[in-house]
mmCIF file of C-alpha atoms and ligand atoms in Angstrom:
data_model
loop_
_atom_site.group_PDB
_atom_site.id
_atom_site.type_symbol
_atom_site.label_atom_id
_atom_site.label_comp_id
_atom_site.label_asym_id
_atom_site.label_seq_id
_atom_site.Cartn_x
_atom_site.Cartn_y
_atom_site.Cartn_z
ATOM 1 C CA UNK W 1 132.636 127.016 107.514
ATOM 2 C CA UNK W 2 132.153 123.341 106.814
ATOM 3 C CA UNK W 3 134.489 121.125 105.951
ATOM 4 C CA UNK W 4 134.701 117.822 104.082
ATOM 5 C CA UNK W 5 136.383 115.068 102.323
ATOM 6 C CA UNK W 6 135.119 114.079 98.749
ATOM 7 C CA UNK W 7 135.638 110.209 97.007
ATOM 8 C CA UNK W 8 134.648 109.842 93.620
ATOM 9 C CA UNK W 9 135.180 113.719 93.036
ATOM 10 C CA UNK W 10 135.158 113.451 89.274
ATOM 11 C CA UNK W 11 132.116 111.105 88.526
ATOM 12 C CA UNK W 12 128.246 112.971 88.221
ATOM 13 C CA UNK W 13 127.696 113.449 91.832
ATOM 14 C CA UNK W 14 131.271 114.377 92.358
ATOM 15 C CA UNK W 15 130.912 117.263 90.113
ATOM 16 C CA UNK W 16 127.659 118.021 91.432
ATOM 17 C CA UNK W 17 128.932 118.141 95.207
ATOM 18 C CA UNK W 18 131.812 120.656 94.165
ATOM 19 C CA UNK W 19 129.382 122.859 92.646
ATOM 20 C CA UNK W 20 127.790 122.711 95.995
ATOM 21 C CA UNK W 21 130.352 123.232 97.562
ATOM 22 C CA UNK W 22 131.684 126.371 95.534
ATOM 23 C CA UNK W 23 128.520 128.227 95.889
ATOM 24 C CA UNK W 24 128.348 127.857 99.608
ATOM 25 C CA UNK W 25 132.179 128.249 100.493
ATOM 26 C CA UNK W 26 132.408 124.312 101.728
ATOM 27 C CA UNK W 27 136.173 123.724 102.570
ATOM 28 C CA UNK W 28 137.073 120.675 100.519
ATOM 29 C CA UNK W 29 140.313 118.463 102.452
ATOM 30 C CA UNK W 30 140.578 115.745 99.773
ATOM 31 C CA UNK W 31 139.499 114.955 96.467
ATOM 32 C CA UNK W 32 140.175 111.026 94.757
ATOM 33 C CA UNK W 33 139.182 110.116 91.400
ATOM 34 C CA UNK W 34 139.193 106.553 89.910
ATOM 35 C CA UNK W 35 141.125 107.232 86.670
ATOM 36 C CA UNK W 36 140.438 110.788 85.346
ATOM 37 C CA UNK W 37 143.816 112.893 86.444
ATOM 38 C CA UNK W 38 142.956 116.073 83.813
ATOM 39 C CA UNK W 39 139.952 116.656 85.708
ATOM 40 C CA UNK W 40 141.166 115.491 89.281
ATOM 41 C CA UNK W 41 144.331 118.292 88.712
ATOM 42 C CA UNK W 42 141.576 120.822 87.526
ATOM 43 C CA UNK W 43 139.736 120.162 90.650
ATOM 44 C CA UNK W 44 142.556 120.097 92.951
ATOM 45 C CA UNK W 45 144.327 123.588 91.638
ATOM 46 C CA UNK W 46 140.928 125.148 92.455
ATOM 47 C CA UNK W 47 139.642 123.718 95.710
ATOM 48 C CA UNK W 48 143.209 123.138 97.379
ATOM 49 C CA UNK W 49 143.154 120.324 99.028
ATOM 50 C CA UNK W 50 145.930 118.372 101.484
ATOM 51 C CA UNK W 51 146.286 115.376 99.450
ATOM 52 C CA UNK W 52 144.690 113.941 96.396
ATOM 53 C CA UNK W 53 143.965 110.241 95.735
ATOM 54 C CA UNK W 54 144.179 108.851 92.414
ATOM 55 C CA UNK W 55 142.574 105.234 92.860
ATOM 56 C CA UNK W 56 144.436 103.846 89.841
ATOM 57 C CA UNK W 57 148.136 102.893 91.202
ATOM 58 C CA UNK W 58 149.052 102.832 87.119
ATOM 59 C CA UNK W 59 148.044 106.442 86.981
ATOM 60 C CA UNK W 60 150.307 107.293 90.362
ATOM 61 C CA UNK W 61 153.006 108.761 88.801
ATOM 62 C CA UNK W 62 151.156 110.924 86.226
ATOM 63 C CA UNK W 63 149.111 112.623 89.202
ATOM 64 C CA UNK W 64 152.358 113.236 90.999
ATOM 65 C CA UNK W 65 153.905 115.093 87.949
ATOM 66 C CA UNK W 66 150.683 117.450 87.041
ATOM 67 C CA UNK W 67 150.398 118.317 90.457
ATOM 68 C CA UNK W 68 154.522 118.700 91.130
ATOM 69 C CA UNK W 69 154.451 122.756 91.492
ATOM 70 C CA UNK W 70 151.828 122.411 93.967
ATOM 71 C CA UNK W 71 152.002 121.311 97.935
ATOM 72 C CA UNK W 72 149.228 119.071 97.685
ATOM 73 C CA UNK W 73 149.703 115.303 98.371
ATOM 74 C CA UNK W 74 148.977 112.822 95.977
ATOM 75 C CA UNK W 75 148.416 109.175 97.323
ATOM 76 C CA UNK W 76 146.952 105.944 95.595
ATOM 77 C CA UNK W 77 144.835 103.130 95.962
ATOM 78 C CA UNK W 78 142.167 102.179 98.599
ATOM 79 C CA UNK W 79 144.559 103.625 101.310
ATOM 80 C CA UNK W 80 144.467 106.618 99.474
ATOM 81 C CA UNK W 81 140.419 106.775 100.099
ATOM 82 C CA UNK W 82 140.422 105.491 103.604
ATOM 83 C CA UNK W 83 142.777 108.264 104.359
ATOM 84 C CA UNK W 84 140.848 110.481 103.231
ATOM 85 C CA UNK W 85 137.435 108.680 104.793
ATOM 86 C CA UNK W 86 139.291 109.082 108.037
ATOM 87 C CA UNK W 87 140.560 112.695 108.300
ATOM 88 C CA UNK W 88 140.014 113.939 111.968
ATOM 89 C CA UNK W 89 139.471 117.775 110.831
ATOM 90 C CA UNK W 90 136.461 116.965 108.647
ATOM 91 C CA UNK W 91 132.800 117.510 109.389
ATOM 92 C CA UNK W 92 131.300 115.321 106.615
ATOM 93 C CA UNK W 93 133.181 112.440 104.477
ATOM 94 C CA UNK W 94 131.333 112.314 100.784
ATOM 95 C CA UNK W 95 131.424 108.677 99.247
ATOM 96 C CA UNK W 96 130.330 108.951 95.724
ATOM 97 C CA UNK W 97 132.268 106.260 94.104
ATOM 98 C CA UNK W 98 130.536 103.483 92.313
ATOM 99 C CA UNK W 99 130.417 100.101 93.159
ATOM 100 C CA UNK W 100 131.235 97.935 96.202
ATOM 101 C CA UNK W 101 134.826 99.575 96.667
ATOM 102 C CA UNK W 102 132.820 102.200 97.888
ATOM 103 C CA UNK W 103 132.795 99.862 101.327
ATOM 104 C CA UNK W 104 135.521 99.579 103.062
ATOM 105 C CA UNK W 105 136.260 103.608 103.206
ATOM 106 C CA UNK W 106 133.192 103.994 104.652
ATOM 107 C CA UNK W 107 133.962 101.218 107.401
ATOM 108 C CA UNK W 108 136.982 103.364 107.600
ATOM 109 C CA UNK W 109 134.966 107.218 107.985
ATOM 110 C CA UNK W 110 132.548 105.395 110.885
ATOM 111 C CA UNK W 111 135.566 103.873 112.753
ATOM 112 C CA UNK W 112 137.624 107.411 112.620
ATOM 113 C CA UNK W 113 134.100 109.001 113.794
ATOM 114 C CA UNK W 114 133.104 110.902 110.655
ATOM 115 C CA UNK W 115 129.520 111.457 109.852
ATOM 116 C CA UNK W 116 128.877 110.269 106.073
ATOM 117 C CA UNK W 117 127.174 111.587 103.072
ATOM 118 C CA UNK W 118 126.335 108.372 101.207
ATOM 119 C CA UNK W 119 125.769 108.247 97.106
ATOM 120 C CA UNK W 120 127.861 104.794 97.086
ATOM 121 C CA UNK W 121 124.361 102.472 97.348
ATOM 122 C CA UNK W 122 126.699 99.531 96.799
ATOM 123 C CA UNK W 123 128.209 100.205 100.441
ATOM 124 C CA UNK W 124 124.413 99.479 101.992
ATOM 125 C CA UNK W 125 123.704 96.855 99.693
ATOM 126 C CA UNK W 126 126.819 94.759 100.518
ATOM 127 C CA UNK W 127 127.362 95.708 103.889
ATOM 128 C CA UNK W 128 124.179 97.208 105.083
ATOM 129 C CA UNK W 129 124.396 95.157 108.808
ATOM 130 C CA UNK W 130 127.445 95.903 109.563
ATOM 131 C CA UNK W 131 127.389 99.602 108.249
ATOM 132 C CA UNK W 132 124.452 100.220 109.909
ATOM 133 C CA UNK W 133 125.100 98.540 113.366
ATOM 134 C CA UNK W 134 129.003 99.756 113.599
ATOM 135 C CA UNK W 135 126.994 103.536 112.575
ATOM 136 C CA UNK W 136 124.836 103.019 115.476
ATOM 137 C CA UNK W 137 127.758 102.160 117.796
ATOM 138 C CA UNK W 138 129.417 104.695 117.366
ATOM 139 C CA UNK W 139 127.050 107.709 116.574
ATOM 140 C CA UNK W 140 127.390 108.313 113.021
ATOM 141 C CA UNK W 141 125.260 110.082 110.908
ATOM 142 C CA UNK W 142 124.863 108.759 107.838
ATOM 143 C CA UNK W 143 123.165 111.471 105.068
ATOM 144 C CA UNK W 144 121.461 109.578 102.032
ATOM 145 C CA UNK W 145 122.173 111.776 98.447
ATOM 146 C CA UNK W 146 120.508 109.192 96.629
ATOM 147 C CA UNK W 147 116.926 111.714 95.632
ATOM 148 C CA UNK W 148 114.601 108.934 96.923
ATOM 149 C CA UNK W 149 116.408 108.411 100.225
ATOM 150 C CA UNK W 150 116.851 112.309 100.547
ATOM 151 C CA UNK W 151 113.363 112.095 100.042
ATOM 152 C CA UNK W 152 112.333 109.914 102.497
ATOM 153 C CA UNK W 153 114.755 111.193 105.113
ATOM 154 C CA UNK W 154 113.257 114.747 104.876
ATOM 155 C CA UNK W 155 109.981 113.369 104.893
ATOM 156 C CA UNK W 156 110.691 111.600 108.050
ATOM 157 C CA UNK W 157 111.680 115.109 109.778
ATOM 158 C CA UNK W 158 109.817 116.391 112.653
ATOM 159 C CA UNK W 159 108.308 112.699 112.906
ATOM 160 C CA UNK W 160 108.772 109.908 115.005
ATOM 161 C CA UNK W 161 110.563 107.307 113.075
ATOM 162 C CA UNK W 162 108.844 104.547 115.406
ATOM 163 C CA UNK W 163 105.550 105.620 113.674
ATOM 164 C CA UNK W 164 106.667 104.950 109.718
ATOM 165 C CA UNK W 165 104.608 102.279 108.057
ATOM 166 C CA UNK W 166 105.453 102.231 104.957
ATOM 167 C CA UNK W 167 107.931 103.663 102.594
ATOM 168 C CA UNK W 168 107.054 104.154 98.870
ATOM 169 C CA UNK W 169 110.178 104.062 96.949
ATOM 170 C CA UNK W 170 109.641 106.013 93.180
ATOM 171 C CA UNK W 171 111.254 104.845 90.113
ATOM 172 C CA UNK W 172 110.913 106.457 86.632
ATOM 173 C CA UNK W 173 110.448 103.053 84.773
ATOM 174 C CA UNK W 174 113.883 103.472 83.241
ATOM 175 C CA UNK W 175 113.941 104.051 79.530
ATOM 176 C CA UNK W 176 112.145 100.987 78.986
ATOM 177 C CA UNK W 177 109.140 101.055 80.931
ATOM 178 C CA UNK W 178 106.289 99.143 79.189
ATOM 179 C CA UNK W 179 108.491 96.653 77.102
ATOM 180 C CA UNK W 180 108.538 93.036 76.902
ATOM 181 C CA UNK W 181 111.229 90.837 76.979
ATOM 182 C CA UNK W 182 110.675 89.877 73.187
ATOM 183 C CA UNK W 183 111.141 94.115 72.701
ATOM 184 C CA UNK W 184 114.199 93.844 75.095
ATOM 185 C CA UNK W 185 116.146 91.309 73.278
ATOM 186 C CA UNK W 186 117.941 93.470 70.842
ATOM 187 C CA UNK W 187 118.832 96.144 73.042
ATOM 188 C CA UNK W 188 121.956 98.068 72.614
ATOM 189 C CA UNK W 189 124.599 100.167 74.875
ATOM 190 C CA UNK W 190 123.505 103.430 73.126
ATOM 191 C CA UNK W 191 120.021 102.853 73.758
ATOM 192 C CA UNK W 192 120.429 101.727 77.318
ATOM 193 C CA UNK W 193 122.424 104.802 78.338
ATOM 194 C CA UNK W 194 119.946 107.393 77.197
ATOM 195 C CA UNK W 195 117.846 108.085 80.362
ATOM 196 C CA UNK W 196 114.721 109.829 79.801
ATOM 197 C CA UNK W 197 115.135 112.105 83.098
ATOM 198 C CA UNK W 198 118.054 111.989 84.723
ATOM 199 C CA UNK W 199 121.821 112.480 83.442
ATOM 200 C CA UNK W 200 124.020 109.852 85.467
ATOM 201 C CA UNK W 201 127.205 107.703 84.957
ATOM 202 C CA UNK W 202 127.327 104.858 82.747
ATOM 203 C CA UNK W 203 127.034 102.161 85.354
ATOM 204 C CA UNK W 204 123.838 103.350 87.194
ATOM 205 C CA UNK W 205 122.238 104.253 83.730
ATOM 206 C CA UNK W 206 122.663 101.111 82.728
ATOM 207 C CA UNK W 207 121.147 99.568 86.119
ATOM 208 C CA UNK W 208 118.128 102.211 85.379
ATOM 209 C CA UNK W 209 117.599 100.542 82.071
ATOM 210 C CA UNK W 210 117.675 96.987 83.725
ATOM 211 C CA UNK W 211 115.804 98.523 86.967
ATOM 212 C CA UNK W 212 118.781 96.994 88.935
ATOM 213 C CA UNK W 213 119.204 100.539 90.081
ATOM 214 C CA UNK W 214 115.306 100.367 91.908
ATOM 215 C CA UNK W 215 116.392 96.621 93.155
ATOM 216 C CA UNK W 216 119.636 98.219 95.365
ATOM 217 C CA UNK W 217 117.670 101.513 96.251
ATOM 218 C CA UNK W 218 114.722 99.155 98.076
ATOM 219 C CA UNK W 219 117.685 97.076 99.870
ATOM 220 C CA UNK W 220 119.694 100.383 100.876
ATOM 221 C CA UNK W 221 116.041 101.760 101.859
ATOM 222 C CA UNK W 222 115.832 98.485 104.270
ATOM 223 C CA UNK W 223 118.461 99.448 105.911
ATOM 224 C CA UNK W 224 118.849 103.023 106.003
ATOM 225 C CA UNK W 225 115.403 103.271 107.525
ATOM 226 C CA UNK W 226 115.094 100.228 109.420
ATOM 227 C CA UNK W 227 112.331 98.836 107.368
ATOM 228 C CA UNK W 228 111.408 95.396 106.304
ATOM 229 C CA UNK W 229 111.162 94.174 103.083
ATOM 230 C CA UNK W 230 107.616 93.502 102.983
ATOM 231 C CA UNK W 231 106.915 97.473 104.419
ATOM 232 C CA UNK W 232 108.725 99.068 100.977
ATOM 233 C CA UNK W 233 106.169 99.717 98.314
ATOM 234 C CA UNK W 234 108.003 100.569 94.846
ATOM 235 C CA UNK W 235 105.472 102.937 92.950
ATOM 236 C CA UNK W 236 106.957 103.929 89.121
ATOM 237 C CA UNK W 237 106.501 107.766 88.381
ATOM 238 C CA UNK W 238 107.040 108.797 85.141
ATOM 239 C CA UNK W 239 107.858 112.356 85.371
ATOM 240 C CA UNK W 240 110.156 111.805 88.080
ATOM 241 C CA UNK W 241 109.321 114.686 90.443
ATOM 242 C CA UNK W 242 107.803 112.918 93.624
ATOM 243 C CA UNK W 243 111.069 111.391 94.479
ATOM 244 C CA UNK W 244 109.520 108.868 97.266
ATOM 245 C CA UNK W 245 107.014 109.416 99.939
ATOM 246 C CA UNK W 246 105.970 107.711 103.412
ATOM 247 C CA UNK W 247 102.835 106.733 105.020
ATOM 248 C CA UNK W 248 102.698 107.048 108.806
ATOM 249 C CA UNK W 249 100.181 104.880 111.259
ATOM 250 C CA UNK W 250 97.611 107.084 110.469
ATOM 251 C CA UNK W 251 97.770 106.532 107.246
ATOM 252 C CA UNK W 252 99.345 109.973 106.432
ATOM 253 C CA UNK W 253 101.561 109.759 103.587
ATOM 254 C CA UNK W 254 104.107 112.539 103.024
ATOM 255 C CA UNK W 255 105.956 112.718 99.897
ATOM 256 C CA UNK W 256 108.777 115.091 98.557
ATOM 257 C CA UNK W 257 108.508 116.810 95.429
ATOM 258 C CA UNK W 258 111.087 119.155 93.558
ATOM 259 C CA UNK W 259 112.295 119.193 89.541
ATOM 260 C CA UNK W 260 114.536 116.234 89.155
ATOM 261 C CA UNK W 261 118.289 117.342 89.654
ATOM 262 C CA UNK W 262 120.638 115.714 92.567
ATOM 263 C CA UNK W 263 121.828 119.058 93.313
ATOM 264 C CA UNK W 264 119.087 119.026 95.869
ATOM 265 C CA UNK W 265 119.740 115.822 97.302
ATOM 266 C CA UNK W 266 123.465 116.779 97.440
ATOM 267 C CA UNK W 267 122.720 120.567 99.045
ATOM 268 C CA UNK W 268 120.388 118.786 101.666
ATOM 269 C CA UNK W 269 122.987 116.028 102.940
ATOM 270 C CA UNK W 270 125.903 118.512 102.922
ATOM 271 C CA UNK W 271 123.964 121.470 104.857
ATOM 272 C CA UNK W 272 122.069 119.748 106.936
ATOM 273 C CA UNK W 273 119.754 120.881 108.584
ATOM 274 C CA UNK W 274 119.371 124.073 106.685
ATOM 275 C CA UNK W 275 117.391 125.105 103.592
ATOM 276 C CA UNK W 276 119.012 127.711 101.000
ATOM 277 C CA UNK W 277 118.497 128.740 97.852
ATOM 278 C CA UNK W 278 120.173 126.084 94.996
ATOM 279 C CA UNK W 279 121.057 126.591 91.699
ATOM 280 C CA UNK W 280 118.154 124.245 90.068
ATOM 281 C CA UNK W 281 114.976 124.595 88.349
ATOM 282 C CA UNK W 282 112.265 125.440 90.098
ATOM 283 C CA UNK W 283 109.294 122.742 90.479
ATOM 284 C CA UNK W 284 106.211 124.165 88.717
ATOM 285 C CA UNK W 285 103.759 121.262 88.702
ATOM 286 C CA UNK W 286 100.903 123.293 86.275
ATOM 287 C CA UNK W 287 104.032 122.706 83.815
ATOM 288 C CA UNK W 288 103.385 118.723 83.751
ATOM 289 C CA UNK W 289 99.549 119.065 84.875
ATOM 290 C CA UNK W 290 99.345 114.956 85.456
ATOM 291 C CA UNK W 291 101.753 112.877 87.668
ATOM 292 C CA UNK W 292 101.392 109.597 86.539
ATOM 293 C CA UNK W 293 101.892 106.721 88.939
ATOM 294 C CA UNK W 294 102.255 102.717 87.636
ATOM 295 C CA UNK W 295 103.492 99.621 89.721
ATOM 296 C CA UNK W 296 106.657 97.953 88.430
ATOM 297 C CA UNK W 297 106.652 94.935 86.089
ATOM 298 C CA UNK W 298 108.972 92.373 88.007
ATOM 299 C CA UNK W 299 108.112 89.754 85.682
ATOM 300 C CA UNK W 300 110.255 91.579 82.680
ATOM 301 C CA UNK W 301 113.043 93.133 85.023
ATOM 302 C CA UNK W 302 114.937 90.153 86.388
ATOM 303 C CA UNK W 303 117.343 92.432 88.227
ATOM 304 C CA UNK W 304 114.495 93.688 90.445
ATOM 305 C CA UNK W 305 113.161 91.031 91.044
ATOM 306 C CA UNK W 306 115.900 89.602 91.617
ATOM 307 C CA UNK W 307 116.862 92.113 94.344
ATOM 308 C CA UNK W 308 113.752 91.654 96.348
ATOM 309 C CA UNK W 309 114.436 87.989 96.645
ATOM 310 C CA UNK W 310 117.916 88.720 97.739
ATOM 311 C CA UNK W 311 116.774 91.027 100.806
ATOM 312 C CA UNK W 312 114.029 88.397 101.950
ATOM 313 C CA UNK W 313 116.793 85.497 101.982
ATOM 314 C CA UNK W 314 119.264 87.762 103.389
ATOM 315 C CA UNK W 315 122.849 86.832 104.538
ATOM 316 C CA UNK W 316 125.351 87.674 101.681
ATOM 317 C CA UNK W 317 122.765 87.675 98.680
ATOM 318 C CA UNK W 318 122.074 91.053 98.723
ATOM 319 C CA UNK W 319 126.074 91.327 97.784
ATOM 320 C CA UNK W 320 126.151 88.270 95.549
ATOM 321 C CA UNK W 321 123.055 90.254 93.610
ATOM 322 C CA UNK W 322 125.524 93.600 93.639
ATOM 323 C CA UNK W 323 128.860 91.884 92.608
ATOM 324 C CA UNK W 324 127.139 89.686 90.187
ATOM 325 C CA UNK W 325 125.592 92.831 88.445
ATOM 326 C CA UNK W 326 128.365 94.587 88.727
ATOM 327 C CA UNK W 327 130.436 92.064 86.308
ATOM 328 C CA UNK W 328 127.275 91.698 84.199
ATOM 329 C CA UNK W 329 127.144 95.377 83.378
ATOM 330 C CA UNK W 330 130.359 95.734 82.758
ATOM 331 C CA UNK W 331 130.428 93.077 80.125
ATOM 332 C CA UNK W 332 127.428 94.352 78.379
ATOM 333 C CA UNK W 333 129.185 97.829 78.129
ATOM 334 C CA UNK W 334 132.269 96.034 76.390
ATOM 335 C CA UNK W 335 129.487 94.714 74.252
ATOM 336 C CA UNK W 336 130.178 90.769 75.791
ATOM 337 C CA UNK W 337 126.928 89.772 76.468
ATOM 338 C CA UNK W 338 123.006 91.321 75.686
ATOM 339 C CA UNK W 339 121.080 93.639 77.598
ATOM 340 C CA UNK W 340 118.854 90.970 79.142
ATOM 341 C CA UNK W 341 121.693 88.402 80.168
ATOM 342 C CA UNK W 342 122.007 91.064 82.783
ATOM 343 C CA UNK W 343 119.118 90.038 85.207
ATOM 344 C CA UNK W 344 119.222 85.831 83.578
ATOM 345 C CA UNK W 345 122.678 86.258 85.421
ATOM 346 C CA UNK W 346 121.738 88.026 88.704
ATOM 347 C CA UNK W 347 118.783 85.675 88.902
ATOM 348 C CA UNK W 348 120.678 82.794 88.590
ATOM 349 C CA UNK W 349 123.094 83.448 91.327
ATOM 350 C CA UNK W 350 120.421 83.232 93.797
ATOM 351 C CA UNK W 351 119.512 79.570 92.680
ATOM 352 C CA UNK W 352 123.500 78.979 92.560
ATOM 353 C CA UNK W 353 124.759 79.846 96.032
ATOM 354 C CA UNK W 354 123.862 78.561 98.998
ATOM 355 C CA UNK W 355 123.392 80.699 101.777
ATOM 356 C CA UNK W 356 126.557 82.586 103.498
ATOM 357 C CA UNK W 357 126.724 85.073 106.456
ATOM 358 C CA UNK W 358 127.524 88.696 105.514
ATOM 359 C CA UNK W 359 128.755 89.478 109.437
ATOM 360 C CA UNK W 360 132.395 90.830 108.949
ATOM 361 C CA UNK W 361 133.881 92.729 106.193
ATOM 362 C CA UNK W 362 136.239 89.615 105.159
ATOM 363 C CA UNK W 363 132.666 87.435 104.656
ATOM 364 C CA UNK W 364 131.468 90.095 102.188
ATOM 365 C CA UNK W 365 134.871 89.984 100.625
ATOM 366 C CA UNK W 366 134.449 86.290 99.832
ATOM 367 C CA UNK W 367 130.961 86.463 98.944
ATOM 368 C CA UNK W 368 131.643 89.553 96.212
ATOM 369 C CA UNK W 369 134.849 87.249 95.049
ATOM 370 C CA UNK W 370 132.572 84.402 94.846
ATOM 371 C CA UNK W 371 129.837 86.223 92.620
ATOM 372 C CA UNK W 372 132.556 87.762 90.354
ATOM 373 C CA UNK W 373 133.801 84.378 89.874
ATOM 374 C CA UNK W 374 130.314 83.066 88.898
ATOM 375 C CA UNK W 375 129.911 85.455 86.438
ATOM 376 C CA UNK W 376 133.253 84.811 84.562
ATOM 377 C CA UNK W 377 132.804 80.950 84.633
ATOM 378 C CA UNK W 378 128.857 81.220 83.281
ATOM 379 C CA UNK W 379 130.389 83.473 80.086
ATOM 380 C CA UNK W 380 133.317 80.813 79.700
ATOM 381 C CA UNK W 381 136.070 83.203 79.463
HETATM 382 MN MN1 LIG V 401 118.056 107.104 93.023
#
């Protein structure tokens, strides 16, 4: 039986990995949620866990209570996740928080010697060197559960990885695909959240709409697969069902195909290597007869653009790019700024700093602090 910790147990991919889990008896050690205790109690009174985490210190006391006629734990904080990123009876650690505080617990997992199953892109984006080299050190695994890296991952099976020329990252164009800027103007929350294929938290929908979301996928592609920049093709598909391929020296390309739902993805990184039946809808490509494939407009989506400039200069700007966005969407959710101040904002902050090294944790500290700052002082709170 496998056994695992679980961070961000409550969000979309949360929920997804304990229906994975249920259906194929995966032991689950500890379970932290940001803010939601109703559902984090729910989940711990059926999976059992040693110890919860409820991020939220305000919330602390709350958890404690609901879960008072129980013997599980309940702990706080971002001690609370690296605890549970570094259990020592765990096979697999599951990161599927959002955002850059997705980072230092999986620092934590690598250092304790846990393999990872990574959904937090934020935690390659930021720290991708020193995630990846402190990975390589010490011989962690690290399973992607983003589709398109799931994708290219199990494309790259049975292959030599020296051999990989080129990796074509999907998109689905977002729910704006084929507007101007002039049609982007007026954009609103409601109409930015509703995805045409895929049903996702607020904060990546949001960097779908703005194609932010594509921008960190190509970085965390960089560095998950040892690519450069210049060797990542990003290839829009519609229907989202080929969820990235790769082209080897020969000019081979291999690409990975299945109806879009993350349970796959999720299944994949959690089972590894095996290949059982999952509870999603089969692929039947006579049912959509044409795949349509389109390139990206990086003239209208700032944010991607933006994020392809950040990976060529390198150093911190891939995190100034993340934190910056971060702020920025956060701020268009509370309805503080428009849709397209999203990407005039990350843009900017690559003509505002000047280059800074992203070598410890502490540097990408600053450099996040830095870009949160920026944000703040451009909207003049
Ligand atoms: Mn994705």
């Amino acid at each position: 039986m496998k056994t695992i910790s679980l961070v961000g147990s409550t969000g979309s991919i949360g929920k997804q990995t304990l229906e994975v889990c249920r259906k194929h008896n995966i032991k689950v050690k500890a379970l932290a949620a940001y803010q939601n205790t109703a559902l984090l109690e729910n989940q711990a009174r059926e999976f059992l866990p040693d110890f919860v985490c409820i991020y939220d210190k305000e919330l602390y006391s709350d958890m404690c209570k609901r879960l008072s006629d129980t013997n599980i734990d309940v702990v706080c904080g971002m001690e609370g996740l690296c605890r549970a990123a570094s259990l020592n009876d765990i096979d697999l650690f599951v990161n599927s928080v959002v955002g850059m505080v997705g980072l230092l617990p999986t620092l934590t997992a690598i250092e304790a010697g846990n393999d990872i199953a990574l959904a937090n892109k934020e935690t390659l984006v930021a720290g991708g060197q020193i995630v990846m080299s402190s990975a390589e050190k010490k011989g962690i695994k690290i399973y992607p559960i983003d589709s398109e890296h799931s994708a290219i991952f199990q494309c790259l099976q049975g292959n030599n990885p020296k051999q990989l020329n080129k990796i074509i990252l999907t998109a689905s164009g977002g729910p704006f695909f084929g507007k101007t800027k002039t049609e982007l103007e007026n954009v609103t929350v409601e109409q930015a959240l509703a995805h045409p294929n895929w049903n996702m938290g607020n904060k990546i929908t949001i960097d779908s709409a703005t194609l932010m979301n594509k921008g960190l996928e190509f970085i965390e592609a960089k560095w998950l697969f040892n690519v450069e920049p210049d060797n990542i093709e990003i290839v829009v598909n519609r229907e989202s069902v080929l969820h990235s391929a790769v082209e080897f020296d020969d000019y081979s390309v291999i690409a990975q195909m299945g109806t879009p739902d993350m349970k796959i993805p999720i299944q994949y990184a959690l089972l590894y290597p095996e290949r059982v039946s999952c509870d999603v809808k089969r692929l039947s490509i006579t049912d959509y007869g044409t795949l349509t494939f389109a390139k990206p407009d990086i003239d209208t989506f700032d944010c991607l653009a933006g994020c392809i400039k950040a990976i060529n200069l390198g150093g911190a700007y891939p995190c100034i790019v993340n934190a910056v966005n971060e702020e920025a969407v956060a701020l268009f959710l509370s309805r503080k700024i428009s849709f397209l101040k999203i990407g005039e904002l990350v843009k900017k902050s690559l003509d505002y700093f000047a280059p800074m090294p992203s070598k410890s944790y502490e540097d990408i500290k600053k450099a996040e602090i830095l870009a949160r700052d920026f944000v703040h002082n451009e909207i003049n709170f």
